[in-house]
């Protein structure tokens, strides 16, 4: 009888853990990304879309934000932050490396926050 109760409890715990890990296949996020022009827009969107699982990426210069739709079973928002920072654009979570920022075209160099 004790074994049956133990098996039942372990099964319930396993079901509970699986229910908590449910991920959205069409999760929407907005992240702040610094940039200036249409060249920045193309570069930022291309970097975001290079992350497997990102379905849509649209950057708006007037708001300095990137609207994302992604499949959380395939990628994370953190991966998008990293990809965008790697091409030279600061996000609200990751600052681009100085050498990546310096590789930007002169019209794309934005005022960096300290």
JSON list of C-alpha atoms in Angstrom, two decimals:
[
{"chain": "A", "resi": 1, "resn": "UNK", "atom": "CA", "xyz": [0.00, 0.00, 0.00]},
{"chain": "A", "resi": 2, "resn": "UNK", "atom": "CA", "xyz": [2.87, 2.36, 0.84]},
{"chain": "A", "resi": 3, "resn": "UNK", "atom": "CA", "xyz": [4.40, 1.77, -2.59]},
{"chain": "A", "resi": 4, "resn": "UNK", "atom": "CA", "xyz": [1.13, 2.65, -4.34]},
{"chain": "A", "resi": 5, "resn": "UNK", "atom": "CA", "xyz": [0.83, 5.91, -2.39]},
{"chain": "A", "resi": 6, "resn": "UNK", "atom": "CA", "xyz": [4.47, 6.75, -3.11]},
{"chain": "A", "resi": 7, "resn": "UNK", "atom": "CA", "xyz": [4.01, 6.09, -6.85]},
{"chain": "A", "resi": 8, "resn": "UNK", "atom": "CA", "xyz": [0.85, 8.22, -6.84]},
{"chain": "A", "resi": 9, "resn": "UNK", "atom": "CA", "xyz": [2.64, 11.14, -5.15]},
{"chain": "A", "resi": 10, "resn": "UNK", "atom": "CA", "xyz": [5.61, 10.98, -7.53]},
{"chain": "A", "resi": 11, "resn": "UNK", "atom": "CA", "xyz": [3.24, 10.94, -10.50]},
{"chain": "A", "resi": 12, "resn": "UNK", "atom": "CA", "xyz": [1.38, 13.99, -9.21]},
{"chain": "A", "resi": 13, "resn": "UNK", "atom": "CA", "xyz": [4.63, 15.87, -8.69]},
{"chain": "A", "resi": 14, "resn": "UNK", "atom": "CA", "xyz": [5.71, 15.06, -12.25]},
{"chain": "A", "resi": 15, "resn": "UNK", "atom": "CA", "xyz": [2.42, 16.32, -13.68]},
{"chain": "A", "resi": 16, "resn": "UNK", "atom": "CA", "xyz": [2.71, 19.52, -11.63]},
{"chain": "A", "resi": 17, "resn": "UNK", "atom": "CA", "xyz": [6.25, 20.22, -12.88]},
{"chain": "A", "resi": 18, "resn": "UNK", "atom": "CA", "xyz": [5.18, 19.70, -16.51]},
{"chain": "A", "resi": 19, "resn": "UNK", "atom": "CA", "xyz": [2.25, 22.08, -16.09]},
{"chain": "A", "resi": 20, "resn": "UNK", "atom": "CA", "xyz": [4.54, 24.82, -14.80]},
{"chain": "A", "resi": 21, "resn": "UNK", "atom": "CA", "xyz": [6.93, 24.51, -17.75]},
{"chain": "A", "resi": 22, "resn": "UNK", "atom": "CA", "xyz": [4.32, 25.23, -20.43]},
{"chain": "A", "resi": 23, "resn": "UNK", "atom": "CA", "xyz": [5.77, 27.65, -22.94]},
{"chain": "A", "resi": 24, "resn": "UNK", "atom": "CA", "xyz": [3.98, 29.91, -25.37]},
{"chain": "A", "resi": 25, "resn": "UNK", "atom": "CA", "xyz": [4.54, 29.35, -29.09]},
{"chain": "A", "resi": 26, "resn": "UNK", "atom": "CA", "xyz": [3.44, 32.91, -29.91]},
{"chain": "A", "resi": 27, "resn": "UNK", "atom": "CA", "xyz": [4.84, 34.92, -27.01]},
{"chain": "A", "resi": 28, "resn": "UNK", "atom": "CA", "xyz": [4.96, 38.69, -27.53]},
{"chain": "A", "resi": 29, "resn": "UNK", "atom": "CA", "xyz": [7.71, 40.86, -26.10]},
{"chain": "A", "resi": 30, "resn": "UNK", "atom": "CA", "xyz": [8.88, 44.46, -26.43]},
{"chain": "A", "resi": 31, "resn": "UNK", "atom": "CA", "xyz": [12.51, 45.22, -25.72]},
{"chain": "A", "resi": 32, "resn": "UNK", "atom": "CA", "xyz": [14.29, 48.56, -25.84]},
{"chain": "A", "resi": 33, "resn": "UNK", "atom": "CA", "xyz": [17.00, 48.70, -28.52]},
{"chain": "A", "resi": 34, "resn": "UNK", "atom": "CA", "xyz": [19.10, 51.78, -29.32]},
{"chain": "A", "resi": 35, "resn": "UNK", "atom": "CA", "xyz": [19.57, 52.87, -32.91]},
{"chain": "A", "resi": 36, "resn": "UNK", "atom": "CA", "xyz": [19.05, 55.75, -35.37]},
{"chain": "A", "resi": 37, "resn": "UNK", "atom": "CA", "xyz": [18.14, 54.99, -38.95]},
{"chain": "A", "resi": 38, "resn": "UNK", "atom": "CA", "xyz": [16.81, 52.54, -41.53]},
{"chain": "A", "resi": 39, "resn": "UNK", "atom": "CA", "xyz": [20.19, 50.80, -41.67]},
{"chain": "A", "resi": 40, "resn": "UNK", "atom": "CA", "xyz": [19.87, 50.21, -37.92]},
{"chain": "A", "resi": 41, "resn": "UNK", "atom": "CA", "xyz": [16.33, 48.91, -38.42]},
{"chain": "A", "resi": 42, "resn": "UNK", "atom": "CA", "xyz": [17.47, 46.35, -40.99]},
{"chain": "A", "resi": 43, "resn": "UNK", "atom": "CA", "xyz": [20.45, 45.27, -38.87]},
{"chain": "A", "resi": 44, "resn": "UNK", "atom": "CA", "xyz": [18.43, 44.93, -35.64]},
{"chain": "A", "resi": 45, "resn": "UNK", "atom": "CA", "xyz": [15.58, 43.03, -37.27]},
{"chain": "A", "resi": 46, "resn": "UNK", "atom": "CA", "xyz": [17.97, 40.74, -39.14]},
{"chain": "A", "resi": 47, "resn": "UNK", "atom": "CA", "xyz": [19.85, 39.95, -35.92]},
{"chain": "A", "resi": 48, "resn": "UNK", "atom": "CA", "xyz": [16.62, 39.18, -34.07]},
{"chain": "A", "resi": 49, "resn": "UNK", "atom": "CA", "xyz": [15.29, 37.01, -36.87]},
{"chain": "A", "resi": 50, "resn": "UNK", "atom": "CA", "xyz": [18.58, 35.07, -36.96]},
{"chain": "A", "resi": 51, "resn": "UNK", "atom": "CA", "xyz": [17.61, 33.51, -33.61]},
{"chain": "A", "resi": 52, "resn": "UNK", "atom": "CA", "xyz": [15.81, 30.24, -34.31]},
{"chain": "A", "resi": 53, "resn": "UNK", "atom": "CA", "xyz": [12.29, 30.54, -32.97]},
{"chain": "A", "resi": 54, "resn": "UNK", "atom": "CA", "xyz": [11.77, 34.27, -33.61]},
{"chain": "A", "resi": 55, "resn": "UNK", "atom": "CA", "xyz": [8.70, 34.56, -35.83]},
{"chain": "A", "resi": 56, "resn": "UNK", "atom": "CA", "xyz": [8.47, 38.35, -36.14]},
{"chain": "A", "resi": 57, "resn": "UNK", "atom": "CA", "xyz": [10.75, 41.26, -35.29]},
{"chain": "A", "resi": 58, "resn": "UNK", "atom": "CA", "xyz": [9.89, 44.92, -35.94]},
{"chain": "A", "resi": 59, "resn": "UNK", "atom": "CA", "xyz": [12.04, 47.78, -34.66]},
{"chain": "A", "resi": 60, "resn": "UNK", "atom": "CA", "xyz": [10.60, 51.30, -34.34]},
{"chain": "A", "resi": 61, "resn": "UNK", "atom": "CA", "xyz": [13.07, 54.19, -34.41]},
{"chain": "A", "resi": 62, "resn": "UNK", "atom": "CA", "xyz": [10.63, 56.66, -32.88]},
{"chain": "A", "resi": 63, "resn": "UNK", "atom": "CA", "xyz": [10.09, 54.50, -29.78]},
{"chain": "A", "resi": 64, "resn": "UNK", "atom": "CA", "xyz": [13.49, 52.76, -29.80]},
{"chain": "A", "resi": 65, "resn": "UNK", "atom": "CA", "xyz": [11.83, 49.40, -29.21]},
{"chain": "A", "resi": 66, "resn": "UNK", "atom": "CA", "xyz": [11.75, 46.01, -30.86]},
{"chain": "A", "resi": 67, "resn": "UNK", "atom": "CA", "xyz": [8.42, 44.16, -31.03]},
{"chain": "A", "resi": 68, "resn": "UNK", "atom": "CA", "xyz": [8.93, 40.40, -31.03]},
{"chain": "A", "resi": 69, "resn": "UNK", "atom": "CA", "xyz": [6.83, 37.32, -31.52]},
{"chain": "A", "resi": 70, "resn": "UNK", "atom": "CA", "xyz": [8.72, 34.17, -30.67]},
{"chain": "A", "resi": 71, "resn": "UNK", "atom": "CA", "xyz": [8.29, 30.51, -29.91]},
{"chain": "A", "resi": 72, "resn": "UNK", "atom": "CA", "xyz": [9.43, 30.03, -26.30]},
{"chain": "A", "resi": 73, "resn": "UNK", "atom": "CA", "xyz": [9.92, 26.32, -26.93]},
{"chain": "A", "resi": 74, "resn": "UNK", "atom": "CA", "xyz": [12.73, 27.16, -29.37]},
{"chain": "A", "resi": 75, "resn": "UNK", "atom": "CA", "xyz": [14.38, 30.31, -27.98]},
{"chain": "A", "resi": 76, "resn": "UNK", "atom": "CA", "xyz": [14.42, 32.87, -25.20]},
{"chain": "A", "resi": 77, "resn": "UNK", "atom": "CA", "xyz": [14.24, 36.65, -25.12]},
{"chain": "A", "resi": 78, "resn": "UNK", "atom": "CA", "xyz": [17.74, 36.62, -23.65]},
{"chain": "A", "resi": 79, "resn": "UNK", "atom": "CA", "xyz": [19.04, 35.04, -26.88]},
{"chain": "A", "resi": 80, "resn": "UNK", "atom": "CA", "xyz": [17.50, 37.89, -28.86]},
{"chain": "A", "resi": 81, "resn": "UNK", "atom": "CA", "xyz": [19.15, 40.46, -26.56]},
{"chain": "A", "resi": 82, "resn": "UNK", "atom": "CA", "xyz": [22.50, 38.74, -27.14]},
{"chain": "A", "resi": 83, "resn": "UNK", "atom": "CA", "xyz": [22.07, 38.61, -30.94]},
{"chain": "A", "resi": 84, "resn": "UNK", "atom": "CA", "xyz": [21.14, 42.30, -31.17]},
{"chain": "A", "resi": 85, "resn": "UNK", "atom": "CA", "xyz": [24.01, 43.34, -28.90]},
{"chain": "A", "resi": 86, "resn": "UNK", "atom": "CA", "xyz": [26.42, 41.30, -31.01]},
{"chain": "A", "resi": 87, "resn": "UNK", "atom": "CA", "xyz": [25.67, 43.49, -34.06]},
{"chain": "A", "resi": 88, "resn": "UNK", "atom": "CA", "xyz": [26.43, 46.67, -32.06]},
{"chain": "A", "resi": 89, "resn": "UNK", "atom": "CA", "xyz": [23.10, 47.80, -30.60]},
{"chain": "A", "resi": 90, "resn": "UNK", "atom": "CA", "xyz": [22.50, 48.21, -26.86]},
{"chain": "A", "resi": 91, "resn": "UNK", "atom": "CA", "xyz": [19.33, 46.67, -25.42]},
{"chain": "A", "resi": 92, "resn": "UNK", "atom": "CA", "xyz": [17.68, 47.34, -22.09]},
{"chain": "A", "resi": 93, "resn": "UNK", "atom": "CA", "xyz": [19.45, 44.27, -20.68]},
{"chain": "A", "resi": 94, "resn": "UNK", "atom": "CA", "xyz": [22.73, 43.94, -22.59]},
{"chain": "A", "resi": 95, "resn": "UNK", "atom": "CA", "xyz": [25.21, 46.61, -23.61]},
{"chain": "A", "resi": 96, "resn": "UNK", "atom": "CA", "xyz": [26.97, 45.89, -26.91]},
{"chain": "A", "resi": 97, "resn": "UNK", "atom": "CA", "xyz": [30.72, 45.40, -26.79]},
{"chain": "A", "resi": 98, "resn": "UNK", "atom": "CA", "xyz": [32.65, 48.55, -27.63]},
{"chain": "A", "resi": 99, "resn": "UNK", "atom": "CA", "xyz": [34.28, 46.93, -30.67]},
{"chain": "A", "resi": 100, "resn": "UNK", "atom": "CA", "xyz": [30.87, 45.89, -32.04]},
{"chain": "A", "resi": 101, "resn": "UNK", "atom": "CA", "xyz": [29.51, 49.41, -31.50]},
{"chain": "A", "resi": 102, "resn": "UNK", "atom": "CA", "xyz": [32.56, 50.95, -33.20]},
{"chain": "A", "resi": 103, "resn": "UNK", "atom": "CA", "xyz": [31.97, 48.79, -36.30]},
{"chain": "A", "resi": 104, "resn": "UNK", "atom": "CA", "xyz": [28.63, 50.54, -36.93]},
{"chain": "A", "resi": 105, "resn": "UNK", "atom": "CA", "xyz": [28.34, 52.99, -39.82]},
{"chain": "A", "resi": 106, "resn": "UNK", "atom": "CA", "xyz": [28.74, 56.63, -38.73]},
{"chain": "A", "resi": 107, "resn": "UNK", "atom": "CA", "xyz": [25.05, 57.40, -39.21]},
{"chain": "A", "resi": 108, "resn": "UNK", "atom": "CA", "xyz": [24.21, 54.46, -36.93]},
{"chain": "A", "resi": 109, "resn": "UNK", "atom": "CA", "xyz": [26.25, 55.55, -33.94]},
{"chain": "A", "resi": 110, "resn": "UNK", "atom": "CA", "xyz": [23.75, 56.51, -31.27]},
{"chain": "A", "resi": 111, "resn": "UNK", "atom": "CA", "xyz": [24.28, 58.15, -27.91]},
{"chain": "A", "resi": 112, "resn": "UNK", "atom": "CA", "xyz": [25.15, 55.39, -25.47]},
{"chain": "A", "resi": 113, "resn": "UNK", "atom": "CA", "xyz": [23.94, 55.38, -21.89]},
{"chain": "A", "resi": 114, "resn": "UNK", "atom": "CA", "xyz": [26.59, 54.86, -19.27]}
]
